[in-house]
Short mmCIF file of C-alpha atoms and ligand atoms in Angstrom, two decimals:
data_model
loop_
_atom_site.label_atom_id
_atom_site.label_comp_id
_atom_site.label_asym_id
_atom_site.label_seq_id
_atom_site.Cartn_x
_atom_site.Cartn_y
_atom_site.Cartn_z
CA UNK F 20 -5.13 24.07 21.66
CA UNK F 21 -1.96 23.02 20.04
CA UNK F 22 -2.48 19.35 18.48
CA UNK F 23 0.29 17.31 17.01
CA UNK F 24 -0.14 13.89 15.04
CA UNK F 25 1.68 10.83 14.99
CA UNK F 26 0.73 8.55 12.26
CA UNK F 27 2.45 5.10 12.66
CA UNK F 28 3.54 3.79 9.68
CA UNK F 29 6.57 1.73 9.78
CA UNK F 30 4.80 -2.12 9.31
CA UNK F 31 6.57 -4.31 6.41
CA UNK F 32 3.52 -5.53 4.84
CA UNK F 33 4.92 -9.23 5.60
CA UNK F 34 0.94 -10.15 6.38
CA UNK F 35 -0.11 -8.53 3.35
CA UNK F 36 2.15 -10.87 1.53
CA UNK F 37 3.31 -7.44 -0.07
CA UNK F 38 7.01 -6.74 -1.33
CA UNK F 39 6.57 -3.23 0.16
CA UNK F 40 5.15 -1.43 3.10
CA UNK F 41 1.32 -1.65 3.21
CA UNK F 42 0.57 1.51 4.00
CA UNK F 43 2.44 2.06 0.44
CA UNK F 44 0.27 -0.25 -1.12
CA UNK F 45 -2.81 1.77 -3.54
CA UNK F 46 -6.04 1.71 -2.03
CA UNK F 47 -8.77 2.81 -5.11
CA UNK F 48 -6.08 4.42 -6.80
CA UNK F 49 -4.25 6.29 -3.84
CA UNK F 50 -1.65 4.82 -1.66
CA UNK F 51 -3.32 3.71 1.69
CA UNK F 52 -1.33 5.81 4.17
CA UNK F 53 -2.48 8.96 1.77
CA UNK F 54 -6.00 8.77 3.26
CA UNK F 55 -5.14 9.48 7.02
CA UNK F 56 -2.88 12.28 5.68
CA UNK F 57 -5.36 13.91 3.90
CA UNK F 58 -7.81 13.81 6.77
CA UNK F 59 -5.19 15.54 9.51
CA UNK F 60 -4.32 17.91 6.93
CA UNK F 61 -7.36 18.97 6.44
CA UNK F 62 -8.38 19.45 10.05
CA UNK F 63 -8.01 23.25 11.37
CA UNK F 64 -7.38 21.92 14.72
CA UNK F 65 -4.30 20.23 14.01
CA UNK F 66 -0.95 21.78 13.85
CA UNK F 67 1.74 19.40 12.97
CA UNK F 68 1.96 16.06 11.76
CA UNK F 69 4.83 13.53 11.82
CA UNK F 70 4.87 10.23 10.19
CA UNK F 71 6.99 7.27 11.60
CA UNK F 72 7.65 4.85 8.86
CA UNK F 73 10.75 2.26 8.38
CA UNK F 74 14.11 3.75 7.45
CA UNK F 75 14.05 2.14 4.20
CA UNK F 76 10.40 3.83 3.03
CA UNK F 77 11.77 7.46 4.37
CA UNK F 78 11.94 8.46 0.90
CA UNK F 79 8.91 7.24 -0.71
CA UNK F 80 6.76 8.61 1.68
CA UNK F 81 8.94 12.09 2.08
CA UNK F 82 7.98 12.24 -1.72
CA UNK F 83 4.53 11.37 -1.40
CA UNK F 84 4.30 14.51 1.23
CA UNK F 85 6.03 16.20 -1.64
CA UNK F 86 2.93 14.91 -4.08
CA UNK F 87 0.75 16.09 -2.04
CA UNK F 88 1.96 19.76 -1.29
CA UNK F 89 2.56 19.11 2.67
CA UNK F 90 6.50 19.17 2.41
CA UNK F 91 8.10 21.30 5.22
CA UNK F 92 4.52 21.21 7.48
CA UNK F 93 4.94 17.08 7.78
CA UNK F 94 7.63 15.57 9.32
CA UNK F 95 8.72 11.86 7.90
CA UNK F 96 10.78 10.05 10.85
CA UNK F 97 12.54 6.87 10.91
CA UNK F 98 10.82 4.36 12.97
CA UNK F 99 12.24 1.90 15.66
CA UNK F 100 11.98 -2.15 15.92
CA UNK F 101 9.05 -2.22 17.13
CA UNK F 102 5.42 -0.08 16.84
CA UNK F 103 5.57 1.51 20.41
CA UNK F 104 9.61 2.31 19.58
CA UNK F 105 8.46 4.06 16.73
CA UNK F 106 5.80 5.86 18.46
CA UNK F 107 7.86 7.43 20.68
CA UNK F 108 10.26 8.61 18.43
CA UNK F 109 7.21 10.25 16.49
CA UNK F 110 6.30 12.09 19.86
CA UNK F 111 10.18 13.06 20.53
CA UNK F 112 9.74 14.78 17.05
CA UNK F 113 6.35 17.12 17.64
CA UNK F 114 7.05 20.58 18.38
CA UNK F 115 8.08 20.88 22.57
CA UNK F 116 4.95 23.60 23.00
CA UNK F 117 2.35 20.54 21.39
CA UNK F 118 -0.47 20.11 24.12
CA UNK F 119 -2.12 17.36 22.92
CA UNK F 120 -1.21 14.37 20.99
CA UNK F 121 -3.16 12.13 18.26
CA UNK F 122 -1.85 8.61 17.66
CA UNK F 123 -3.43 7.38 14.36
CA UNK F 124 -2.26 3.96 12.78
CA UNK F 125 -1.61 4.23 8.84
CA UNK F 126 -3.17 1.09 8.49
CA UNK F 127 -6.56 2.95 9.23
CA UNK F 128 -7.38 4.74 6.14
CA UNK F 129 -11.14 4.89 6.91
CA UNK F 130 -11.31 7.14 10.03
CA UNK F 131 -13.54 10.15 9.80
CA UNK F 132 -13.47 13.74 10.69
CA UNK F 133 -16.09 13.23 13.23
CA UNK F 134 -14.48 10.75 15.19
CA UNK F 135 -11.28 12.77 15.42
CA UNK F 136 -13.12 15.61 16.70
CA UNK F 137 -15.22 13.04 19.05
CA UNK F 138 -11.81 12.21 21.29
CA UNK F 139 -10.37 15.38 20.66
CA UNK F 140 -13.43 17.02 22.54
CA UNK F 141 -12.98 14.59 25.04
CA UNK F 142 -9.38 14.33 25.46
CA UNK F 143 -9.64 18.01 27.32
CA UNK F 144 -11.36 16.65 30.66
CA UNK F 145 -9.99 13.04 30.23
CA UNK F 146 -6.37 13.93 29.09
CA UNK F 147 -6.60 9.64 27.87
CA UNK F 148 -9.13 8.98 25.49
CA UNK F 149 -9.62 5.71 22.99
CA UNK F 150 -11.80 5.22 20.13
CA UNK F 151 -13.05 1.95 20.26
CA UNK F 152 -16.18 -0.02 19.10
CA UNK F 153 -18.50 -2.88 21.18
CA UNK F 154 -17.44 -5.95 20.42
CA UNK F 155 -20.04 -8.09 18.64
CA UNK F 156 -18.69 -11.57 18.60
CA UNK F 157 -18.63 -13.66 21.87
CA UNK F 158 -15.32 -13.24 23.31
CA UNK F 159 -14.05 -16.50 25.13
CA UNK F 160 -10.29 -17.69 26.96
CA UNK F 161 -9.02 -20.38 25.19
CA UNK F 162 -5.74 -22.23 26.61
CA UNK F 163 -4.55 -25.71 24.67
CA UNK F 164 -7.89 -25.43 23.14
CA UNK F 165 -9.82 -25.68 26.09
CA UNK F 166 -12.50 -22.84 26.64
CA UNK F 167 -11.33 -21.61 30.11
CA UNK F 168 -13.73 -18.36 30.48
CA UNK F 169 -15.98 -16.37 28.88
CA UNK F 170 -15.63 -12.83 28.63
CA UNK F 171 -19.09 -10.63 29.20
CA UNK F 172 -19.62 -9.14 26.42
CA UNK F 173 -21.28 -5.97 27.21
CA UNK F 174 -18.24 -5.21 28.61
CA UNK F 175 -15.46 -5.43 25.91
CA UNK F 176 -14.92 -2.90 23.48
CA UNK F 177 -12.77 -3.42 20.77
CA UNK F 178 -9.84 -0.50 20.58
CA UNK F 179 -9.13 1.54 17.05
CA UNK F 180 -6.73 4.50 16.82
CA UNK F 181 -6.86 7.24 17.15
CA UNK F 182 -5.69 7.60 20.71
CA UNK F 183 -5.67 10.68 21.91
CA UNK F 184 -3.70 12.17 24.81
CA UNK F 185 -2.59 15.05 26.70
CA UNK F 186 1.42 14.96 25.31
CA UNK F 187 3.21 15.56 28.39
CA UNK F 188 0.96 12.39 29.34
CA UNK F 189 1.76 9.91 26.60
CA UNK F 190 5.46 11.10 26.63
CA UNK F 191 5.78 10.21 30.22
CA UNK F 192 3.71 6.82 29.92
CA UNK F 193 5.87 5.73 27.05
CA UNK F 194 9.35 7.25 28.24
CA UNK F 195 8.45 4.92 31.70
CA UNK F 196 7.36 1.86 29.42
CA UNK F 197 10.71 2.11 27.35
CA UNK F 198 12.61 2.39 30.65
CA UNK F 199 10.56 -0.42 32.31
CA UNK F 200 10.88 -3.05 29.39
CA UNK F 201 6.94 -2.89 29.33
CA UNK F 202 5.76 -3.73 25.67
CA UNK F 203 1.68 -3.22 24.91
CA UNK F 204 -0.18 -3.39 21.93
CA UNK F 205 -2.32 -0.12 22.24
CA UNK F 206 -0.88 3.03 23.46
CA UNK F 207 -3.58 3.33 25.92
CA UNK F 208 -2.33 0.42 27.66
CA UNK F 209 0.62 2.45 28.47
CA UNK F 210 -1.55 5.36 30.26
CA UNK F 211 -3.07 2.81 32.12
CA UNK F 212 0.10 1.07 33.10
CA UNK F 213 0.65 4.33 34.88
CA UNK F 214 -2.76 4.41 36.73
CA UNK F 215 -4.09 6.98 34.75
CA UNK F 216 -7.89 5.93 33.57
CA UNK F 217 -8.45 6.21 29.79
CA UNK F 218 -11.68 7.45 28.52
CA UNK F 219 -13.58 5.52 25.95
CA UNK F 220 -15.77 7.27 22.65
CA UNK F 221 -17.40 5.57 20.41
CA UNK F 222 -15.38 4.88 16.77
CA UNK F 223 -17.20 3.27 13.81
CA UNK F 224 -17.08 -0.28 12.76
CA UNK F 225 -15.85 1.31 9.48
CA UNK F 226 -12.49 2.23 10.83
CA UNK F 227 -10.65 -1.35 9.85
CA UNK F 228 -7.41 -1.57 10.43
CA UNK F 229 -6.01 -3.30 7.27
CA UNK F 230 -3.40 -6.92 8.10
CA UNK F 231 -4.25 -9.33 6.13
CA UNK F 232 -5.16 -9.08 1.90
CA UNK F 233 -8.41 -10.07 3.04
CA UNK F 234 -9.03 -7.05 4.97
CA UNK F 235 -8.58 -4.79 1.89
CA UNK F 236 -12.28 -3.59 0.92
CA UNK F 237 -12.22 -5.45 -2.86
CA UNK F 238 -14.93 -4.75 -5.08
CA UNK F 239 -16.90 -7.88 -6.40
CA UNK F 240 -16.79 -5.98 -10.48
CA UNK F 241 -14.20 -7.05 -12.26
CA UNK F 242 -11.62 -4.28 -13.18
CA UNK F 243 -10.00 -4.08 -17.39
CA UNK F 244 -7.29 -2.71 -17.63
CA UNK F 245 -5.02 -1.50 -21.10
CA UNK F 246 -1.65 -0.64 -21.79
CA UNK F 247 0.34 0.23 -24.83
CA UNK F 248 4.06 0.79 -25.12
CA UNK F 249 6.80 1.00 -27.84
CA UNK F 250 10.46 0.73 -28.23
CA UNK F 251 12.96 1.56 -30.79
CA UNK F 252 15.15 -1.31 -32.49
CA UNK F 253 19.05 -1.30 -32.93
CA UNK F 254 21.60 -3.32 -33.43
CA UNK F 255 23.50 -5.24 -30.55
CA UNK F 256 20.71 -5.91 -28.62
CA UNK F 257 18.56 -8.95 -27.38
CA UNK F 258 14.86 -8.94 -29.03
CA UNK F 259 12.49 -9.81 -25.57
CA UNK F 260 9.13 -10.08 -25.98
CA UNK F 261 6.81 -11.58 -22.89
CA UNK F 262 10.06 -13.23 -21.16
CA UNK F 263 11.15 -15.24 -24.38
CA UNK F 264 14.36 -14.19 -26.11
CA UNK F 265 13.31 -14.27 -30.32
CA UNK F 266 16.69 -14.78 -32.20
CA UNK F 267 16.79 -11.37 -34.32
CA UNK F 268 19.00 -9.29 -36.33
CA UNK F 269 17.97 -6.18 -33.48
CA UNK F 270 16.60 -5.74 -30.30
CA UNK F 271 14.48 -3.20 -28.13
CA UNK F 272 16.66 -0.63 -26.85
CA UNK F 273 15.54 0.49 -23.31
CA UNK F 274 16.66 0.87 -19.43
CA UNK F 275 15.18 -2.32 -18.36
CA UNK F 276 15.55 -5.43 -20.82
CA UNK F 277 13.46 -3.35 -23.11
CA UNK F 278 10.41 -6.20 -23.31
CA UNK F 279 8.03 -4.21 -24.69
CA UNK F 280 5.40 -6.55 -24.34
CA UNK F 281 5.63 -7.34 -20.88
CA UNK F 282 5.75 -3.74 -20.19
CA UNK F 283 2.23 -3.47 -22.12
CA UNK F 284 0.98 -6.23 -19.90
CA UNK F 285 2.21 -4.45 -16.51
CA UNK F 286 0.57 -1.28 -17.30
CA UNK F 287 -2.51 -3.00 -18.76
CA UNK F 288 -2.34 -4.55 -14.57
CA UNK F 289 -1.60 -1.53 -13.19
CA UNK F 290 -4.13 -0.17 -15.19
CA UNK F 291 -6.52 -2.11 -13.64
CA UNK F 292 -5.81 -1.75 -10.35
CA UNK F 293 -6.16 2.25 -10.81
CA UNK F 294 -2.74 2.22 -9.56
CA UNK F 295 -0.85 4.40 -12.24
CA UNK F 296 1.62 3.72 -14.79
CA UNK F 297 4.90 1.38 -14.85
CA UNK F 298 6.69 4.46 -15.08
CA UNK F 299 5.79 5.50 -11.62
CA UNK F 300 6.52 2.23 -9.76
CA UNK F 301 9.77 1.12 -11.52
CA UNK F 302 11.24 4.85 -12.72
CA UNK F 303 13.83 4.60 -16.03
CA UNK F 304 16.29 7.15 -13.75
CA UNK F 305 16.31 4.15 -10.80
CA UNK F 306 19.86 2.28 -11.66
CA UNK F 307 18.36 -0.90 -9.63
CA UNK F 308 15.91 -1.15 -12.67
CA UNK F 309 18.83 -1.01 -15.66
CA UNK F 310 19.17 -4.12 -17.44
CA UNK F 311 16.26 -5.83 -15.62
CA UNK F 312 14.64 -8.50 -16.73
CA UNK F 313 10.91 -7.39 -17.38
CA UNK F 314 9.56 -10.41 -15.77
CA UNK F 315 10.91 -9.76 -12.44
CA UNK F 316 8.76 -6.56 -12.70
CA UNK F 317 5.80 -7.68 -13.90
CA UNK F 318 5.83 -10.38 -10.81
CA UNK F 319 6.43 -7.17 -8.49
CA UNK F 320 3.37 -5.93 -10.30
CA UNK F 321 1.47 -9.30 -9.92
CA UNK F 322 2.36 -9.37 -5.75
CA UNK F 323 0.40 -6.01 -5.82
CA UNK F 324 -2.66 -8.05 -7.85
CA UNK F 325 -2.47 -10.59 -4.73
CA UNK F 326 -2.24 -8.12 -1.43
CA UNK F 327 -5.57 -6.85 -3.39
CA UNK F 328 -7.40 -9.99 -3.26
CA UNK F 329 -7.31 -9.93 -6.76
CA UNK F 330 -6.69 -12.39 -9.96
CA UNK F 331 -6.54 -12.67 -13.63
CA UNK F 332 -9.42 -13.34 -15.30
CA UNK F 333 -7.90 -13.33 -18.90
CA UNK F 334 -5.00 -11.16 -21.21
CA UNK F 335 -5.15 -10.41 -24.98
CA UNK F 336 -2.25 -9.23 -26.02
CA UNK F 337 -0.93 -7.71 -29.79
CA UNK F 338 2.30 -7.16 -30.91
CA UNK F 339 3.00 -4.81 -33.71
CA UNK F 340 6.21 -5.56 -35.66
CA UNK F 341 7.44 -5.60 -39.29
CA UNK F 342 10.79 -8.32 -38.93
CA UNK F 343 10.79 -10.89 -37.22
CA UNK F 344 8.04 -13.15 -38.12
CA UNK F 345 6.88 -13.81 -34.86
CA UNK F 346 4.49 -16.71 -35.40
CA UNK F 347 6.12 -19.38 -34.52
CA UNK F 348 6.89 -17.92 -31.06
CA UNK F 349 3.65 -17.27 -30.41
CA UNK F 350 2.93 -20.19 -28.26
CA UNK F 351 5.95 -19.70 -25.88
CA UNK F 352 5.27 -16.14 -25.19
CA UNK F 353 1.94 -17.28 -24.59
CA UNK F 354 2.91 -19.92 -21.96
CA UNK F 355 5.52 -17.61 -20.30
CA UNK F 356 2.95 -14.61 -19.38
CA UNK F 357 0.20 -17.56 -18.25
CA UNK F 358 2.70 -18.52 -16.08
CA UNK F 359 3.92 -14.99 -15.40
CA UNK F 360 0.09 -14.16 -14.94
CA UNK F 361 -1.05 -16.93 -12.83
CA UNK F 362 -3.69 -18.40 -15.31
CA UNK F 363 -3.95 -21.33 -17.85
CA UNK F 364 -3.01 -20.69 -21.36
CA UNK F 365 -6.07 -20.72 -22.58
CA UNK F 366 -6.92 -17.33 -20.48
CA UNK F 367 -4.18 -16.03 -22.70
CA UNK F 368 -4.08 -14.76 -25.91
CA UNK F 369 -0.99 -13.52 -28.44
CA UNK F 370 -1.60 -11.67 -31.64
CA UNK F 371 0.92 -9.96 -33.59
CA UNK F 372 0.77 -7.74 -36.81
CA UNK F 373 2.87 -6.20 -39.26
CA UNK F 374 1.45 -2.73 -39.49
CA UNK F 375 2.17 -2.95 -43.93
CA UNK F 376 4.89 -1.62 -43.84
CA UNK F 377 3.50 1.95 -42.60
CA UNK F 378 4.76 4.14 -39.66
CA UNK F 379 7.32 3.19 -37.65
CA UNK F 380 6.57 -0.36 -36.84
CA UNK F 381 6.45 -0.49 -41.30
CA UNK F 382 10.06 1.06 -40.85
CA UNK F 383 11.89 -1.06 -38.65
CA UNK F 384 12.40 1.72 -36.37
CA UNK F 385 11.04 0.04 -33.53
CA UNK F 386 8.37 -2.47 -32.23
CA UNK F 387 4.99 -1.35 -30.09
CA UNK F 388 2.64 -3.40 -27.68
CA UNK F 389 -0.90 -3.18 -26.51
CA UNK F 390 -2.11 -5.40 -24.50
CA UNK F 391 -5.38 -5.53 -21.98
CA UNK F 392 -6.05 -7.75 -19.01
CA UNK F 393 -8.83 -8.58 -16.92
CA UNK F 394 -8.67 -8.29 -13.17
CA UNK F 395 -11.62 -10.42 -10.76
CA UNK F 396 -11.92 -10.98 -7.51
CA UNK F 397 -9.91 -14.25 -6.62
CA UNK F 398 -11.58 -17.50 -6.94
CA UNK F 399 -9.54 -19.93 -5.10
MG1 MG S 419 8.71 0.28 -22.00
#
């Protein structure tokens, strides 16, 4: 029984109000799409996996394969316009001698083992087999809003992924779809459009497809988060601390705009979120990062905050530096990371200390951050 997978992955995240694919985005500490991969990997019974995501994501997720130790087993393959496009070009890329086919969508990190092995038992008499779930709302036609019908519900099922399929099947149902113009939202739709029947087993209600922020599980406990950072001072360069330029003999040297605070803050966010370190998301070896201004970053790292559902409860925030004085500039670093941060001032607080004149902050060598946030669950 040769099985290949097909993991669709190539959404934008434009529902999830996300800058990046969604399936990129980090679920409990792990990026979403990691989940199904992990599952299929782990199953004896399947022998190859490809994932279709956008041409633009190729790399992140190659290197996530990498992360995980699957590089040369998984295929990553550049997806088409549309979902069923990029399904078939995931099933043009599994090996010609595959027999049978799963069609998972990376937006459905929560599917089990047991359902997997559920259609694939099934697939072998029914050669078409959906996982799907009994609807439990009441289902009705609506036209200029106008209830037209209502749909028995005993009979409507709700359809999840995986789909699973004999491959010679599915190639030929979506080869004659693509050459027919015939566009459907499930790829059993396309086995059916050929008059084949599809068999139905059970899924669990568990198995959410994630769209929308709101569909991302979110805890109700809040979440702290710290982070601590330092860079050197020289000569020659602007001194940026939380988005305001302090007028100052030196400045932070760095790859970015070297705002040390703000880089304290994102990691204290990222921290958080479980999601890693700044390092990870915005590498110092990226050229597209060099010379950026640290704000634009930490509102990359605040669109991540939002697809989660999440807000800022409150920051406290310390600077340690010998020269400048930084007091009176307190108040407008203060009002630029509310602002960067999404909360009122008063949720925001900015310290700063000489450290005596000890270590390297006493030298004048360089200037170090530590700040620590407070994630909830959003409010409004
Ligand atoms: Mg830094």
């Amino acid at each position: 029984m040769k099985v290949g997978v097909v993991i669709a992955a190539a959404g934008s995240g434009v529902r999830m109000g996300a800058e990046c694919n969604k399936v990129l985005l980090s679920l409990h500490g792990k990026p979403m799409l990691q989940y199904s991969i992990e599952l299929f990997a782990g199953l004896e019974e399947v022998s190859s996996l490809v994932i279709v995501t956008r041409d633009v994501d190729c790399d992140l997720v190659q290197g996530l394969v990498e992360q995980m130790g699957l590089n040369g087993w998984v295929q990553v393959v550049p997806g088409g316009a549309v979902r069923q496009e990029s399904v078939l070009r995931g099933l043009r890329a599994l090996p010609a001698d595959t027999e049978w086919v799963i069609i998972h969508d990376g937006a459905r990190p929560f599917v089990t083992a047991p359902v997997v092995r559920r259609g694939l038992e099934a697939v072998r008499e029914h050669r078409a087999v959906g996982v799907a779930v009994p609807v439990k709302d009441t289902i009705k036609r609506v036209q200029d809003s106008l209830v037209v019908d209502t749909l028995p519900r005993a009979e409507l099922w709700a359809m999840q992924t995986p789909q699973i399929f004999s491959y010679e099947l599915i190639l030929k149902a979506h080869e004659q779809a693509s050459a027919q113009g015939l566009v459907a939202t499930d790829d059993c739709a396309l086995v059916e459009a050929l008059g084949h029947p599809v068999h139905i087993v059970p899924g669990e209600y568990s198995n959410i497809k994630i769209t929308t922020p709101e569909d991302l599980p979110r805890s109700d406990e809040p979440a702290v988060g710290f982070g601590y950072d330092v860079h050197r001072l020289v000569a020659d360069r602007p001194l940026i601390l939380g988005g305001v330029e302090i007028p100052s003999e030196q400045g932070l040297l760095g790859h970015s705009d070297a705002d040390v605070l703000t880089h304290a803050v994102m990691d204290a966010l990222l921290g958080a979120l479980g999601a890693g370190d700044i390092g990870e998301h915005f590498p110092d070896t990226d050229p597209q990062y060099a010379g950026i201004s640290s704000m634009v970053l930490l509102s990359r790292v605040m669109a991540l905050v939002q697809a989660r559902g999440l807000e800022v409860g409150n920051a406290d925030v310390v600077v340690l530096a010998q020269r400048p004085k930084l007091s009176p500039w307190k108040a407008a670093i203060r009002a630029s990371l509310a602002q960067a941060l999404g909360v009122a001032e008063t949720r925001v607080n900015v310290k700063a200390s000489t450290c005596e004149g000890l270590g390297f902050v006493g030298r004048e060598e360089g200037i170090a951050a530590q700040a620590a946030v407070l994630l909830r669950a959003r409010r409004s």
